[in-house]
């Protein structure tokens, strides 16, 4: 009987040690970005990223949100896709994000929001591929040539 009490007391002590201290767990203290993030732009869109407008944040779900402004240099409205590749100070790829904007008016400045998973390191540089996305021609406005359908 004495051994049962000793075993019970030992188990109680172990279980108490595994309990919560009531303090929240500490989140990573790693910063999201370096003091300054080097930005490089690639792609075929007639638009330029406005360098001072790029921001990086983690939203309530833990996902990355990048906001930036683009200045259209096109003579016509264009739809733009943006893909970000994010790198740490050693040049290693640590994350990515994507977004876009439909019908950006010529000569205008528009905000684009990109979303992606939380980066696996501190962002030191980013390459943004800014691409002109050709919209498909709607079928209702496309004339159907005669004599091309054979049942």
PDB file of N, CA and C in Angstrom, residues 5-6 28 42 59 90 104 116 127 134 138:
ATOM      1  N   UNK A   5       1.028   4.758  -2.743  1.00  0.00           N
ATOM      2  CA  UNK A   5       0.989   6.176  -2.403  1.00  0.00           C
ATOM      3  C   UNK A   5       2.210   6.904  -2.942  1.00  0.00           C
ATOM      4  N   UNK A   6       3.349   6.270  -2.872  1.00  0.00           N
ATOM      5  CA  UNK A   6       4.576   6.893  -3.393  1.00  0.00           C
ATOM      6  C   UNK A   6       4.461   7.058  -4.910  1.00  0.00           C
ATOM      7  N   UNK A  28       8.058  33.711 -32.494  1.00  0.00           N
ATOM      8  CA  UNK A  28       9.391  33.951 -33.024  1.00  0.00           C
ATOM      9  C   UNK A  28       9.725  35.440 -32.932  1.00  0.00           C
ATOM     10  N   UNK A  42      11.268  42.428 -62.656  1.00  0.00           N
ATOM     11  CA  UNK A  42      11.408  41.764 -63.942  1.00  0.00           C
ATOM     12  C   UNK A  42      10.014  41.685 -64.568  1.00  0.00           C
ATOM     13  N   UNK A  59      -0.690  38.827 -41.602  1.00  0.00           N
ATOM     14  CA  UNK A  59      -2.079  39.076 -41.201  1.00  0.00           C
ATOM     15  C   UNK A  59      -2.473  38.179 -40.026  1.00  0.00           C
ATOM     16  N   UNK A  90      21.505  35.779 -47.310  1.00  0.00           N
ATOM     17  CA  UNK A  90      22.437  34.896 -47.999  1.00  0.00           C
ATOM     18  C   UNK A  90      22.013  34.560 -49.411  1.00  0.00           C
ATOM     19  N   UNK A 104      -5.894  48.016 -65.331  1.00  0.00           N
ATOM     20  CA  UNK A 104      -5.164  49.177 -64.819  1.00  0.00           C
ATOM     21  C   UNK A 104      -5.200  50.246 -65.912  1.00  0.00           C
ATOM     22  N   UNK A 116       0.731  35.294 -49.669  1.00  0.00           N
ATOM     23  CA  UNK A 116       1.501  34.055 -49.691  1.00  0.00           C
ATOM     24  C   UNK A 116       1.711  33.544 -48.282  1.00  0.00           C
ATOM     25  N   UNK A 127      12.335  39.918 -55.545  1.00  0.00           N
ATOM     26  CA  UNK A 127      12.241  40.088 -56.985  1.00  0.00           C
ATOM     27  C   UNK A 127      10.771  39.999 -57.344  1.00  0.00           C
ATOM     28  N   UNK A 134      -2.864  38.938 -70.786  1.00  0.00           N
ATOM     29  CA  UNK A 134      -3.820  39.149 -71.870  1.00  0.00           C
ATOM     30  C   UNK A 134      -5.148  38.532 -71.481  1.00  0.00           C
ATOM     31  N   UNK A 138     -14.079  37.529 -75.004  1.00  0.00           N
ATOM     32  CA  UNK A 138     -15.337  36.879 -74.623  1.00  0.00           C
ATOM     33  C   UNK A 138     -16.014  36.240 -75.835  1.00  0.00           C
TER      34      UNK A 138
END
